[in-house]
Coordinates of C-alpha atoms in Angstrom, one line a residue:
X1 CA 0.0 0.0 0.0
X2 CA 2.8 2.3 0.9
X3 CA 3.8 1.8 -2.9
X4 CA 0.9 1.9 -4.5
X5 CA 0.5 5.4 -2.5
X6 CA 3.4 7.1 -3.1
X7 CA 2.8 5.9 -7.6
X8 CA -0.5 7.7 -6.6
X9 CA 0.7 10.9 -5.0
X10 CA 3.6 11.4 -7.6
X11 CA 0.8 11.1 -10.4
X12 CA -1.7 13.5 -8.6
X13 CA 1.1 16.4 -7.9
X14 CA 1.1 16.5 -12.1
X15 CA -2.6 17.4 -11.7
X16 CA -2.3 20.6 -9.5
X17 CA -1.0 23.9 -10.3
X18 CA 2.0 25.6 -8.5
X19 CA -0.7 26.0 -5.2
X20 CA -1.6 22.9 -5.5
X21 CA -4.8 23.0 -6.6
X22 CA -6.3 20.4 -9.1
X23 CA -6.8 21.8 -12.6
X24 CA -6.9 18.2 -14.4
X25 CA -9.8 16.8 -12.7
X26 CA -9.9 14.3 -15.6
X27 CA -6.2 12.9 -15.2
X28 CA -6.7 13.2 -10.8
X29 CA -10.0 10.7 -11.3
X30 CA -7.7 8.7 -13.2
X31 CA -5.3 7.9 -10.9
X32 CA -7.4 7.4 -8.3
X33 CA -9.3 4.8 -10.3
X34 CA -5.6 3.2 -10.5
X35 CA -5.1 3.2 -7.0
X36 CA -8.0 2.2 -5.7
X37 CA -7.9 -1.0 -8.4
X38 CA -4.2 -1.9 -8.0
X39 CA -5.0 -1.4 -3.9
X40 CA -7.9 -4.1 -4.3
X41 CA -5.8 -6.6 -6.3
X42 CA -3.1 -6.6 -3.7
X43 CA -5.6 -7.1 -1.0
X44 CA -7.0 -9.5 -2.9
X45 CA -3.8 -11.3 -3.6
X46 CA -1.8 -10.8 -0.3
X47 CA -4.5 -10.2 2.4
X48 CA -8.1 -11.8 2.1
X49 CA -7.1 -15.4 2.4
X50 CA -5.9 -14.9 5.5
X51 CA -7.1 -11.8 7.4
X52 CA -9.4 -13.7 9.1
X53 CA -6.7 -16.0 10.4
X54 CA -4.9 -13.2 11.3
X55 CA -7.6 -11.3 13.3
X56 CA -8.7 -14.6 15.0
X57 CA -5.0 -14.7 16.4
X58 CA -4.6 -11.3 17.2
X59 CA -8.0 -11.3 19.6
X60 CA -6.4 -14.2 21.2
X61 CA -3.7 -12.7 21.9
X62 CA -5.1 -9.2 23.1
X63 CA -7.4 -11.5 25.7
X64 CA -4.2 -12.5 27.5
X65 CA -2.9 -9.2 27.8
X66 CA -2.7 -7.3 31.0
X67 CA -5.5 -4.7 31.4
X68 CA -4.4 -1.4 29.9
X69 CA -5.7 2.1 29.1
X70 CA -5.0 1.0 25.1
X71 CA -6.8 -2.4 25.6
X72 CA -10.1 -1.5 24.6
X73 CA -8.7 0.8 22.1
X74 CA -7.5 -2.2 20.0
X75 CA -10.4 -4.2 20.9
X76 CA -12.2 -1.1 18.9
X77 CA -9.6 -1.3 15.8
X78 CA -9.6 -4.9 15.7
X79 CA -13.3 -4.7 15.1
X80 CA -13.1 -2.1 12.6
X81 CA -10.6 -4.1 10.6
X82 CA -13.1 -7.1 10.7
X83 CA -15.5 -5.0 9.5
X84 CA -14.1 -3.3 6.7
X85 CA -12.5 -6.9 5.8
X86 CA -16.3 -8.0 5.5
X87 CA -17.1 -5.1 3.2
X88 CA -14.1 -5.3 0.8
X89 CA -14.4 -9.4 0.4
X90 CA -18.2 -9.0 -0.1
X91 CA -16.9 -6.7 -3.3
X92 CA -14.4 -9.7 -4.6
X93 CA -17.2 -11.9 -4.0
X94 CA -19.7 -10.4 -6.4
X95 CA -17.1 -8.5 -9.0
X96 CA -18.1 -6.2 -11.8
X97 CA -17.3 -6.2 -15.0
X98 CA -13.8 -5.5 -15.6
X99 CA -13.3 -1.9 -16.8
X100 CA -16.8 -1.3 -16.2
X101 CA -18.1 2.1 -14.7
X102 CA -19.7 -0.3 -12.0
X103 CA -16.3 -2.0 -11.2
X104 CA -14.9 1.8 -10.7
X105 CA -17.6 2.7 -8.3
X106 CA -17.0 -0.8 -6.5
X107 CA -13.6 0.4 -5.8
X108 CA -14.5 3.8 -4.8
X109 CA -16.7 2.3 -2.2
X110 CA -14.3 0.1 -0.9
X111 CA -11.4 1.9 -0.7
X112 CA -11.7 4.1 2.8
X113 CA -11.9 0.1 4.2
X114 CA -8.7 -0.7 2.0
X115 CA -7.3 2.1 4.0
X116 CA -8.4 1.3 7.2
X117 CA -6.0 -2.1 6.8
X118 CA -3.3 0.4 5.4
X119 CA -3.4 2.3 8.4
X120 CA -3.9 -0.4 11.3
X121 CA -3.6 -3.7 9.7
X122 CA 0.2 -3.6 11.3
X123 CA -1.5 -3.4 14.9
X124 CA -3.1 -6.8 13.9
X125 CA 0.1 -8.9 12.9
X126 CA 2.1 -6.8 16.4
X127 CA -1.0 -8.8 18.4
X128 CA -0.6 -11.8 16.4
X129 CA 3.2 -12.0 16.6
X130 CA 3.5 -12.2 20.1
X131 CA 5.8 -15.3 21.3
X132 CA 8.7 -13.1 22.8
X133 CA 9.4 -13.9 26.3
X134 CA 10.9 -11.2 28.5
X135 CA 13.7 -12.2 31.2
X136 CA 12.8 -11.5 34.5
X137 CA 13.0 -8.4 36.1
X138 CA 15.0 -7.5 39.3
X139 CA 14.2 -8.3 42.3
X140 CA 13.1 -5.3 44.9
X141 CA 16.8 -5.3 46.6
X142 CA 18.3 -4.8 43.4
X143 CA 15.7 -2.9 41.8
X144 CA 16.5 -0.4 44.9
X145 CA 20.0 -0.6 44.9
X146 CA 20.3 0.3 41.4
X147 CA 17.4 3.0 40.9
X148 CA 19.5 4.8 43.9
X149 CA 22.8 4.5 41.3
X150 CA 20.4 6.1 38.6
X151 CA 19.3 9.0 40.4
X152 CA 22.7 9.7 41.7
X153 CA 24.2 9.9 38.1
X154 CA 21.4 11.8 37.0
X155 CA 21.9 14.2 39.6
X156 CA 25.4 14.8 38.3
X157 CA 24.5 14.3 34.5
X158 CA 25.2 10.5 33.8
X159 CA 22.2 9.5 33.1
X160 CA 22.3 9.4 29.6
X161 CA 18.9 8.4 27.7
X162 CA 19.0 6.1 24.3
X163 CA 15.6 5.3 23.6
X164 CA 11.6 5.1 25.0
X165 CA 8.8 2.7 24.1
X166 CA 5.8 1.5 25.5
X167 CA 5.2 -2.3 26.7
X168 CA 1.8 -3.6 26.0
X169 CA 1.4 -3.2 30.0
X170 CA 1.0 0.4 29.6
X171 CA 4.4 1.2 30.9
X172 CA 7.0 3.4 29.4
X173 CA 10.2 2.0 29.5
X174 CA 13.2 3.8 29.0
X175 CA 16.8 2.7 28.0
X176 CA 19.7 4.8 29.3
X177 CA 23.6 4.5 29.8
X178 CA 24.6 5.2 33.4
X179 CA 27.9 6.5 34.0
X180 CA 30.0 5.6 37.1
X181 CA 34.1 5.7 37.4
X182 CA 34.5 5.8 33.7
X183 CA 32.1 2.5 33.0
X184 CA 28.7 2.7 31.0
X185 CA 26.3 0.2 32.3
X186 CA 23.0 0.5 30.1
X187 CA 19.8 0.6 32.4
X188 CA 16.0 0.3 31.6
X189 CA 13.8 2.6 33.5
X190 CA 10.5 1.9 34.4
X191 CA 8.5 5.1 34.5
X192 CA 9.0 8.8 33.1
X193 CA 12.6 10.1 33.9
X194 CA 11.8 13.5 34.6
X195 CA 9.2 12.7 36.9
X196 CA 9.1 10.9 40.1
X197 CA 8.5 7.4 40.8
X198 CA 10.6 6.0 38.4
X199 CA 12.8 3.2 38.9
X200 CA 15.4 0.7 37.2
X201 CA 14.1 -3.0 36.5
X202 CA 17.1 -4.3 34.8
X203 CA 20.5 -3.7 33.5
X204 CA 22.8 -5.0 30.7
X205 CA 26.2 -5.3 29.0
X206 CA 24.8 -3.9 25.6
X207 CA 21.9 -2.0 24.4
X208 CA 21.4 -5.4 22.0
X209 CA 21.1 -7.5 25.6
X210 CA 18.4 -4.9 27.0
X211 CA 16.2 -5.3 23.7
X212 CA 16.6 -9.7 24.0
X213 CA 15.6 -9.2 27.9
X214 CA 13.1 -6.4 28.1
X215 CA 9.1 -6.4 27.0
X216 CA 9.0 -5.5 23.5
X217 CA 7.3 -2.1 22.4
X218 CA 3.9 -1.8 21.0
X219 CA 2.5 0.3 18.2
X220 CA 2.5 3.8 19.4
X221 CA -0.6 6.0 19.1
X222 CA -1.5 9.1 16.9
X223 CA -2.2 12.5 18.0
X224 CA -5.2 12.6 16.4
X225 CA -7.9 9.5 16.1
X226 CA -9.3 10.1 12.9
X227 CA -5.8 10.7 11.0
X228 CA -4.9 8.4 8.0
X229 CA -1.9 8.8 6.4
X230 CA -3.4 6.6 3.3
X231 CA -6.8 8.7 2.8
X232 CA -5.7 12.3 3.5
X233 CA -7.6 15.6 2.4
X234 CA -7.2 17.6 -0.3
X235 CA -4.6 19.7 0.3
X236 CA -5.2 23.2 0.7
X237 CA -4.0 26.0 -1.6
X238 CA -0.8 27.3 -0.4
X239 CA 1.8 30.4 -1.8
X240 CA 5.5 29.1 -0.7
X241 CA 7.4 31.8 1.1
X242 CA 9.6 31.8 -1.6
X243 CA 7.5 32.8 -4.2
X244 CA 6.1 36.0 -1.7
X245 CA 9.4 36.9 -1.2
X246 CA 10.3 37.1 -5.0
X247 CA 7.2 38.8 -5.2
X248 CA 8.3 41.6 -2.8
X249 CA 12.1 41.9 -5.0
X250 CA 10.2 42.2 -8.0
X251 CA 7.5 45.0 -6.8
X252 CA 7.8 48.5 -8.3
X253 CA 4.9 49.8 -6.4
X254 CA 4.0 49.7 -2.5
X255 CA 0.6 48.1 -3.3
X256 CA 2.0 45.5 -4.4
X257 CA 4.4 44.5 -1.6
X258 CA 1.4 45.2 0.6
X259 CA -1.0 42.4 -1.6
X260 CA 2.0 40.0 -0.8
X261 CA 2.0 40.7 3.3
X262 CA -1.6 40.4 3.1
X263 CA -1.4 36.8 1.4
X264 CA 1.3 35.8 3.9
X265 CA -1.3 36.5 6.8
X266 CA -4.4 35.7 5.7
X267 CA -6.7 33.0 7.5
X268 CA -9.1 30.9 6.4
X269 CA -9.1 28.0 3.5
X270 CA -6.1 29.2 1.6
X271 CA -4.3 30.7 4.7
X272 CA -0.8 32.3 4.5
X273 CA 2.6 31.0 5.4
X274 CA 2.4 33.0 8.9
X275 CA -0.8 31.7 9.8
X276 CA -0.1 28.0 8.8
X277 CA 2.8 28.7 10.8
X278 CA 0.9 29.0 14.0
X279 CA -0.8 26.1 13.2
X280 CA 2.4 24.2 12.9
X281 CA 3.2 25.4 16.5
X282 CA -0.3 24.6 18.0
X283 CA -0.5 21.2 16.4
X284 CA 3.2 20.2 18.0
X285 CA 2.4 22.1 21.0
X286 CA -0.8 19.5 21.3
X287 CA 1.8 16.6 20.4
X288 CA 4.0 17.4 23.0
X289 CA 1.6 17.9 25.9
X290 CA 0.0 14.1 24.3
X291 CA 3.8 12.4 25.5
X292 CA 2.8 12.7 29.0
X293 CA 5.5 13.6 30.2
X294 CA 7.2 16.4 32.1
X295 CA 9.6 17.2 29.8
X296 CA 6.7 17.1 27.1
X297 CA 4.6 19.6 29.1
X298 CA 7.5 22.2 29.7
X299 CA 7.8 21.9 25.7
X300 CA 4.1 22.1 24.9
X301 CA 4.3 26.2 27.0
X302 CA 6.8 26.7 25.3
X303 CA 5.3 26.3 21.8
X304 CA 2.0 27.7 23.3
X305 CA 3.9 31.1 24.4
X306 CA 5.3 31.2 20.8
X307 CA 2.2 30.8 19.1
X308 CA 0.9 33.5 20.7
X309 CA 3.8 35.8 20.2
X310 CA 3.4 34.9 16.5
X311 CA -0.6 35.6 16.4
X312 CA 0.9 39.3 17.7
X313 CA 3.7 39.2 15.0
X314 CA 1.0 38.2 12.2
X315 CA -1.3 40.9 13.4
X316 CA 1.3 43.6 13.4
X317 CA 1.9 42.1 9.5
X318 CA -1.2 42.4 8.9
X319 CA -1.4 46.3 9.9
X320 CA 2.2 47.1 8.5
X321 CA 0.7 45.7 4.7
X322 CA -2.4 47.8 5.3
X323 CA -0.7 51.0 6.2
X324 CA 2.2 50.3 3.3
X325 CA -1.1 49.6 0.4
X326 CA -2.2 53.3 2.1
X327 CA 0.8 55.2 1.2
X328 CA 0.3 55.1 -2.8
X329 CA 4.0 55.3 -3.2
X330 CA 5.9 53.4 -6.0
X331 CA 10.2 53.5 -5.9
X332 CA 12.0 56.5 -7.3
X333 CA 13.0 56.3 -10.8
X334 CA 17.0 56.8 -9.8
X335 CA 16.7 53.2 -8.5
X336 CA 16.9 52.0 -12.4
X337 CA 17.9 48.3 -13.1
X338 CA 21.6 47.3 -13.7
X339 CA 22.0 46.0 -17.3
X340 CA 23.4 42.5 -17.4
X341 CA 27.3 42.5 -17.9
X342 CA 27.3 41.4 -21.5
X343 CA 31.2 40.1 -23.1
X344 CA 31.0 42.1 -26.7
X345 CA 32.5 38.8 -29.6
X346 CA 34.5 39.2 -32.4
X347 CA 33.0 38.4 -35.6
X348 CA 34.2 35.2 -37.2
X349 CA 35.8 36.9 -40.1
X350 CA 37.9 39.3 -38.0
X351 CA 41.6 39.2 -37.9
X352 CA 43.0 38.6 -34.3
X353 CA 45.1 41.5 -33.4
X354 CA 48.8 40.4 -33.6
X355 CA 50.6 39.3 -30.2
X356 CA 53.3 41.8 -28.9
X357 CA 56.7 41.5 -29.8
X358 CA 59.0 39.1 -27.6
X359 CA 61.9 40.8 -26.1
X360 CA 64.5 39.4 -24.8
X361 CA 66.6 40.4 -21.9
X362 CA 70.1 41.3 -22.2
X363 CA 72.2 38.3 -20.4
X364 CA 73.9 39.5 -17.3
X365 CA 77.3 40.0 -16.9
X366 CA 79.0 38.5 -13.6

């Protein structure tokens, strides 16, 4: 699917303009009707004979989980799998007519279910796939004695983190190296590291050790529940910075550098580059505050106090282009252009003009 999306894409970018709308509504219908046929053969080839199979192991195997906050969560997109699944063999059970208008609309139909096993069919085979055993953790003496050790080297700055993941127990688990007399042991934390409460369940010679020993991570979540990365929108119209600021270099007259602020802060469907801006920094300020964490908190303020520094910075745009358009001015006719350097040729049938005469120096007398 990841294939067959990015073919898709590529041929759908030829059907916008430079803002990215779609002008060849013709060619865009086109390769959609590709996509959503070659996305039906492969799930017809590769997936239907055994996503039942597959969805039978993986409720098995999400039954003998420990209860978690994500449990009924998968429970939910487990379901929805098996229901789209129902919906896309019932279509290669009763096919159209090849090439038919019917068998396009088939297609259309079932593609947002084709999607739904692009975008969480991999939870699925994770459930399904689960015959790692984890080593045993240590025990409460030495779970103590070495979350103490960790705490102490983070106080002084050894606590170096590698990598985070969740185990399908809800914890988050961290690996780290801790730093004592000049040897790096690697630790796994149990627990956010910037909060309190957390502790070390195990350590290891090698970060390849802690991965064999350790609970293996899950899927992680989304910021948003009703993202797909296989059945986006239609993008938005959008004027690149770099075509504003051309815009501006090539003005004669204020009006026109004040039409070009104006686009760059302008809300709505077709907003401007400052305005998606802020909408960058709001959507990762939600992400980080979405980690859970301490550290993700502090960052989500942080984003959130810029964002609204920005909204003030657009504003001020906003009446800086207003008050330029007012001025009526255009730039003084002593700023003329530069003519290009140009390198005047000979003709061909000109005579090169003859070299200077050699000298040669008189030889020196000792």
């Amino acid at each position: 699917m990841a294939v067959i999306d990015r073919e898709t894409e590529t041929a759908l970018d030829t059907t916008r303009d430079r803002y990215g709308r779609t002008v060849h509504h013709h060619a865009a219908a086109a390769a959609r009707a590709r996509r959503n046929s070659a996305a039906t053969q492969a799930y017809a080839t590769y997936l239907a004979p055994h996503a039942g199979n597959l969805l039978g192991a993986a409720r098995s195997a999400l039954d003998e989980l420990p209860p978690a906050r994500h449990t009924a969560a998968w429970q939910a997109l487990l379901d929805s799998l098996a229901a789209s699944h129902a919906e896309i063999v019932h279509v290669l059970d009763h096919p159209a007519e090849p090439g038919s208008a019917t068998e396009r609309e088939q297609h259309t139909a079932v593609w947002p279910h084709l999607a739904v096993w692009a975008d969480h069919g991999s939870l699925a085979a994770f459930l399904a796939d689960q015959h790692h055993q984890p080593e045993p953790e240590l025990s409460a003496e030495e779970r103590q004695r070495w979350t103490k050790m960790a705490h102490t080297a983070q106080r002084r700055g050894e606590l170096d983190l590698i990598e985070s993941w969740y185990a399908a127990d809800g914890r988050r688990i961290t690996l780290a190296y801790l730093v004592e007399d000049d040897t790096s042991t690697v630790v796994a934390l149990a627990g956010d590291p910037d909060a309190p409460g957390w502790e070390v369940i195990g350590h290891y010679d090698h970060e390849y050790a802690a991965g064999q020993a350790l609970p293996r991570a899950v899927p992680p979540g989304v910021l948003r529940p009703d993202t797909s990365r296989f059945n986006r929108p239609e993008p938005a119209p959008e004027v690149s910075l770099q075509e504003l600021l051309q815009d501006v270099v090539e003005a004669r007259a204020a009006g026109d550098v004040s039409e070009t602020l104006l686009t760059a802060t302008q809300g709505g469907y077709d907003a401007g580059p400052m305005v998606r801006l802020q909408e960058l920094l709001h959507t990762a300020g939600q992400f980080a505050n979405a980690l859970e964490t301490v550290q993700g908190r502090q960052i989500a303020a942080r984003l959130d106090a810029l964002g609204r520094q920005l909204d003030f910075l657009t504003r001020e745009v906003h009446c800086a282009a207003e008050d330029l358009g007012a001025t009526v001015a255009v730039l003084p006719p002593h700023r003329a252009p530069k003519p290009p350097r140009t390198r005047t040729r000979p003709s061909l049938d000109t005579t090169p003009p003859a070299p200077p005469p050699r000298t040669t120096a008189p030889a020196r007398r000792p």
